[in-house]
Coordinates of C-alpha atoms in Angstrom, one line a residue:
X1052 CA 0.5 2.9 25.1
X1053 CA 1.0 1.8 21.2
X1054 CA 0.0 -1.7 22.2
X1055 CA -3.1 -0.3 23.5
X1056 CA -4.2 0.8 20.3
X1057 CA -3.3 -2.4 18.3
X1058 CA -6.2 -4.3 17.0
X1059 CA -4.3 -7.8 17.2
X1060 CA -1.8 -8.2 19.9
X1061 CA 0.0 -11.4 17.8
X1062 CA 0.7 -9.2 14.8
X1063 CA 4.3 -7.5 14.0
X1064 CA 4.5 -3.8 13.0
X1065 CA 8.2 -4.9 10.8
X1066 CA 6.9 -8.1 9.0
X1067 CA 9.2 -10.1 6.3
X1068 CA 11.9 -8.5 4.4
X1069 CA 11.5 -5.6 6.9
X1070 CA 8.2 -4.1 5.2
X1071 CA 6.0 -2.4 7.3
X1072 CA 2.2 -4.3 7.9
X1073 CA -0.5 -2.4 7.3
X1074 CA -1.0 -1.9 11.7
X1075 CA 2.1 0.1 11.2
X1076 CA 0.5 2.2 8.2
X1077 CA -2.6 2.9 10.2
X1078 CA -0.8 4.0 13.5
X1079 CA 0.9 6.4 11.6
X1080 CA -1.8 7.4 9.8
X1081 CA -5.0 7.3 12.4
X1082 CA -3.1 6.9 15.7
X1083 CA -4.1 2.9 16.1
X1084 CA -2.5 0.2 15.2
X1085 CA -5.5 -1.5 13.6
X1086 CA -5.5 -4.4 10.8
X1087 CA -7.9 -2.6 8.4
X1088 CA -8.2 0.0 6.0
X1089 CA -12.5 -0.2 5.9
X1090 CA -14.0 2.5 8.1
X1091 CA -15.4 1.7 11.4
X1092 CA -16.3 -1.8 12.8
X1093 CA -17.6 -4.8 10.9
X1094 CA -18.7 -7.9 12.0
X1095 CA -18.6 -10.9 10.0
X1096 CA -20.7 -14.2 11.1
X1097 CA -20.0 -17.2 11.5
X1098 CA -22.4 -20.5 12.0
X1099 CA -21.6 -20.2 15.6
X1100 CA -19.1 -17.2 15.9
X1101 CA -18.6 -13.6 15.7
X1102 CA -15.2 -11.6 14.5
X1103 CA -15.5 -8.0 14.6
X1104 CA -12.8 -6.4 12.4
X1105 CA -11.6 -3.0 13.3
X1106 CA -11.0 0.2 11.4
X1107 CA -10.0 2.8 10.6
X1108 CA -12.5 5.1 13.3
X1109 CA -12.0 8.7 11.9
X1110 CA -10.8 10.9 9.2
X1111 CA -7.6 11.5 9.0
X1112 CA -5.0 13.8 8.3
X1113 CA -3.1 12.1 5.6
X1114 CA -5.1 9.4 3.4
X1115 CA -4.5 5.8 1.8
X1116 CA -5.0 4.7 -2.0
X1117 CA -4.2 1.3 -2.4
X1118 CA -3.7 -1.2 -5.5
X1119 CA -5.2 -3.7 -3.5
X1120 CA -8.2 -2.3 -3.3
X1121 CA -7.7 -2.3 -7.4
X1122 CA -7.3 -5.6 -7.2
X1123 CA -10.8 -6.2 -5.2
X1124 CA -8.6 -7.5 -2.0
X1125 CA -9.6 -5.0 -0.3
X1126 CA -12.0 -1.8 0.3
X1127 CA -10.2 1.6 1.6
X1128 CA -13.0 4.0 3.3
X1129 CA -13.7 7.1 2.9
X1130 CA -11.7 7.5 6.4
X1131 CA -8.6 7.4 4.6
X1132 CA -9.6 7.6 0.8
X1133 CA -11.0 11.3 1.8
X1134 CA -8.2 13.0 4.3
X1135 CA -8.7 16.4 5.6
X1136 CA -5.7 17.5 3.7
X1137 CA -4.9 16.5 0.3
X1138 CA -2.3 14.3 0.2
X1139 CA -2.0 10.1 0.1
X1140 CA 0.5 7.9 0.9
X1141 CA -0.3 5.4 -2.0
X1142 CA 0.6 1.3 -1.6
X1143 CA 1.7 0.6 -5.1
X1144 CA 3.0 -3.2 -6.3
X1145 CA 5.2 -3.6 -3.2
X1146 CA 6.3 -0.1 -1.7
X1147 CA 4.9 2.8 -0.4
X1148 CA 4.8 6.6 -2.6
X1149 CA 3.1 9.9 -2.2
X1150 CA 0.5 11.8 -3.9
X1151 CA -0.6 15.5 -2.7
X1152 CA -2.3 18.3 -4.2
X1153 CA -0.7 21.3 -5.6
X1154 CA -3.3 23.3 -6.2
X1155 CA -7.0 23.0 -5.0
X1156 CA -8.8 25.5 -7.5
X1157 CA -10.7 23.6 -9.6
X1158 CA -13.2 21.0 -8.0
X1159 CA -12.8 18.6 -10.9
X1160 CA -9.2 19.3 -12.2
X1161 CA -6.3 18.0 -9.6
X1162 CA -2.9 18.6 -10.0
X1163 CA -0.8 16.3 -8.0
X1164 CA 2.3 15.9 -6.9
X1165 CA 4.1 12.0 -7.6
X1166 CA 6.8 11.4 -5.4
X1167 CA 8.2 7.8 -4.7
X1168 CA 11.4 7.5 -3.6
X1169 CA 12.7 4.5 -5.7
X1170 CA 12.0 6.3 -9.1
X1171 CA 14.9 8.1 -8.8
X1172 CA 13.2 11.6 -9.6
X1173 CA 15.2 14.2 -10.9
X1174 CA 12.6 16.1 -11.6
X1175 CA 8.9 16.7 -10.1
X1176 CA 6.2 14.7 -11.6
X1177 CA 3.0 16.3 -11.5
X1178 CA -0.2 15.0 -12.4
X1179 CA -2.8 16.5 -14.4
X1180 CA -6.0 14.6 -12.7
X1181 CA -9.6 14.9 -14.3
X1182 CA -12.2 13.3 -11.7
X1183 CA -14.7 13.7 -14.2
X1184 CA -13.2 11.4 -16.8
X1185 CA -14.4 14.2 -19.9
X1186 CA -11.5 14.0 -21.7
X1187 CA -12.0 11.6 -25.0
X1188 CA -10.2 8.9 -25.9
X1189 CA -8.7 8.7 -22.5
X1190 CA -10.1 5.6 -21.2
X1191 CA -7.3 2.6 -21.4
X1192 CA -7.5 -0.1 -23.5
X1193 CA -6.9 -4.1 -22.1
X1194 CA -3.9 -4.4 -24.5
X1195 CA -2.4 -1.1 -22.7
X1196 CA 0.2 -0.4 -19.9
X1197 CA -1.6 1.4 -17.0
X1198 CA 0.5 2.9 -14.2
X1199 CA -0.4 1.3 -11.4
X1200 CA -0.7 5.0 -9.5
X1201 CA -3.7 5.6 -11.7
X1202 CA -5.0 2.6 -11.1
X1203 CA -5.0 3.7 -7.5
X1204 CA -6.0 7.1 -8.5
X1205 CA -8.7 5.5 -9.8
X1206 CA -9.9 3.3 -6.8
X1207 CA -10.8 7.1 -5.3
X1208 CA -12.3 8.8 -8.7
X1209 CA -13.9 6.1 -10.5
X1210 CA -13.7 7.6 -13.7
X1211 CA -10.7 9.6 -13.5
X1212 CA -8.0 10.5 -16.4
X1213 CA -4.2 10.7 -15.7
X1214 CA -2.0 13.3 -17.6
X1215 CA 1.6 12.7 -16.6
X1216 CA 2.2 15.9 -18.7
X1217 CA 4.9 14.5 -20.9
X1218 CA 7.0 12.4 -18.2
X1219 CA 6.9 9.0 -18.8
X1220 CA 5.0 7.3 -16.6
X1221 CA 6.7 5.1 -14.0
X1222 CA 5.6 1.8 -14.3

């Protein structure tokens, strides 16, 4: 059963203003309804107690980049930061997107896919992602905007640059 796989029985899968919690993310990501986005077990110690915290177990299909994890609130594993296939659902500001990989020929040079369904697309977006970071001049400045997609993009290749390839970037 679903509640079988839930890591704490006294949490909602619909939480307020009908957003989905992050159990309901991982159950349809990993199968189990756990709290977490780390991978495995951890155990955190207490002067006289012991919570163990439970993960994500396994690689999964689809992965997770999240801005929280930008914003050091969190740390997504390689569990879901490294999916089998190439596509992430990505938690950005306060709603959920999609990134996957058009083409897989070069190891450093992605080209994704954007999709999120309240930018009211007309047209594909499609990143042009360099993992490696080589191209000058790209690295932001404090006084500059950043999309918050590649700041996510960025919790999964460190030094990556962002090409929106002349679409403005949705902010």
């Amino acid at each position: 059963s679903t509640q079988s796989t839930w890591g704490d029985l006294e949490s909602a899968l619909i939480v307020d203003h009908g957003y989905s919690s992050q159990e309901l993310v991982n159950l349809l990501l990993c199968g189990r309804a756990v709290s977490n986005v780390h991978d495995g077990c951890e155990t955190l110690l207490g002067s006289s107690d012991k919570v163990v915290l439970g993960g994500v177990s396994q690689r999964t299909d689809v992965g997770l980049l999240s801005h929280l994890e930008h914003n050091h609130y969190c740390t997504v594993g390689d569990n879901l930061k490294c999916p089998k296939f190439p596509i992430w659902v990505v938690f950005s500001e306060s709603h959920y997107t999609v990134l996957f990989a058009k083409n897989l020929r070069h190891s450093n040079l992605l080209e994704l896919v954007y999709y999120d369904q309240l930018g009211n697309q007309d047209t594909e977006i499609c990143l042009t992602v360099d993992t490696t970071g080589a191209k000058p001049g790209s690295v932001p400045t404090s006084d500059e905007l950043i999309p918050p997609v590649d700041e996510c993009i960025r919790t999964k290749w460190k030094s990556a640059t962002v090409d929106w390839n002349g679409t403005d970037p949705l902010l």
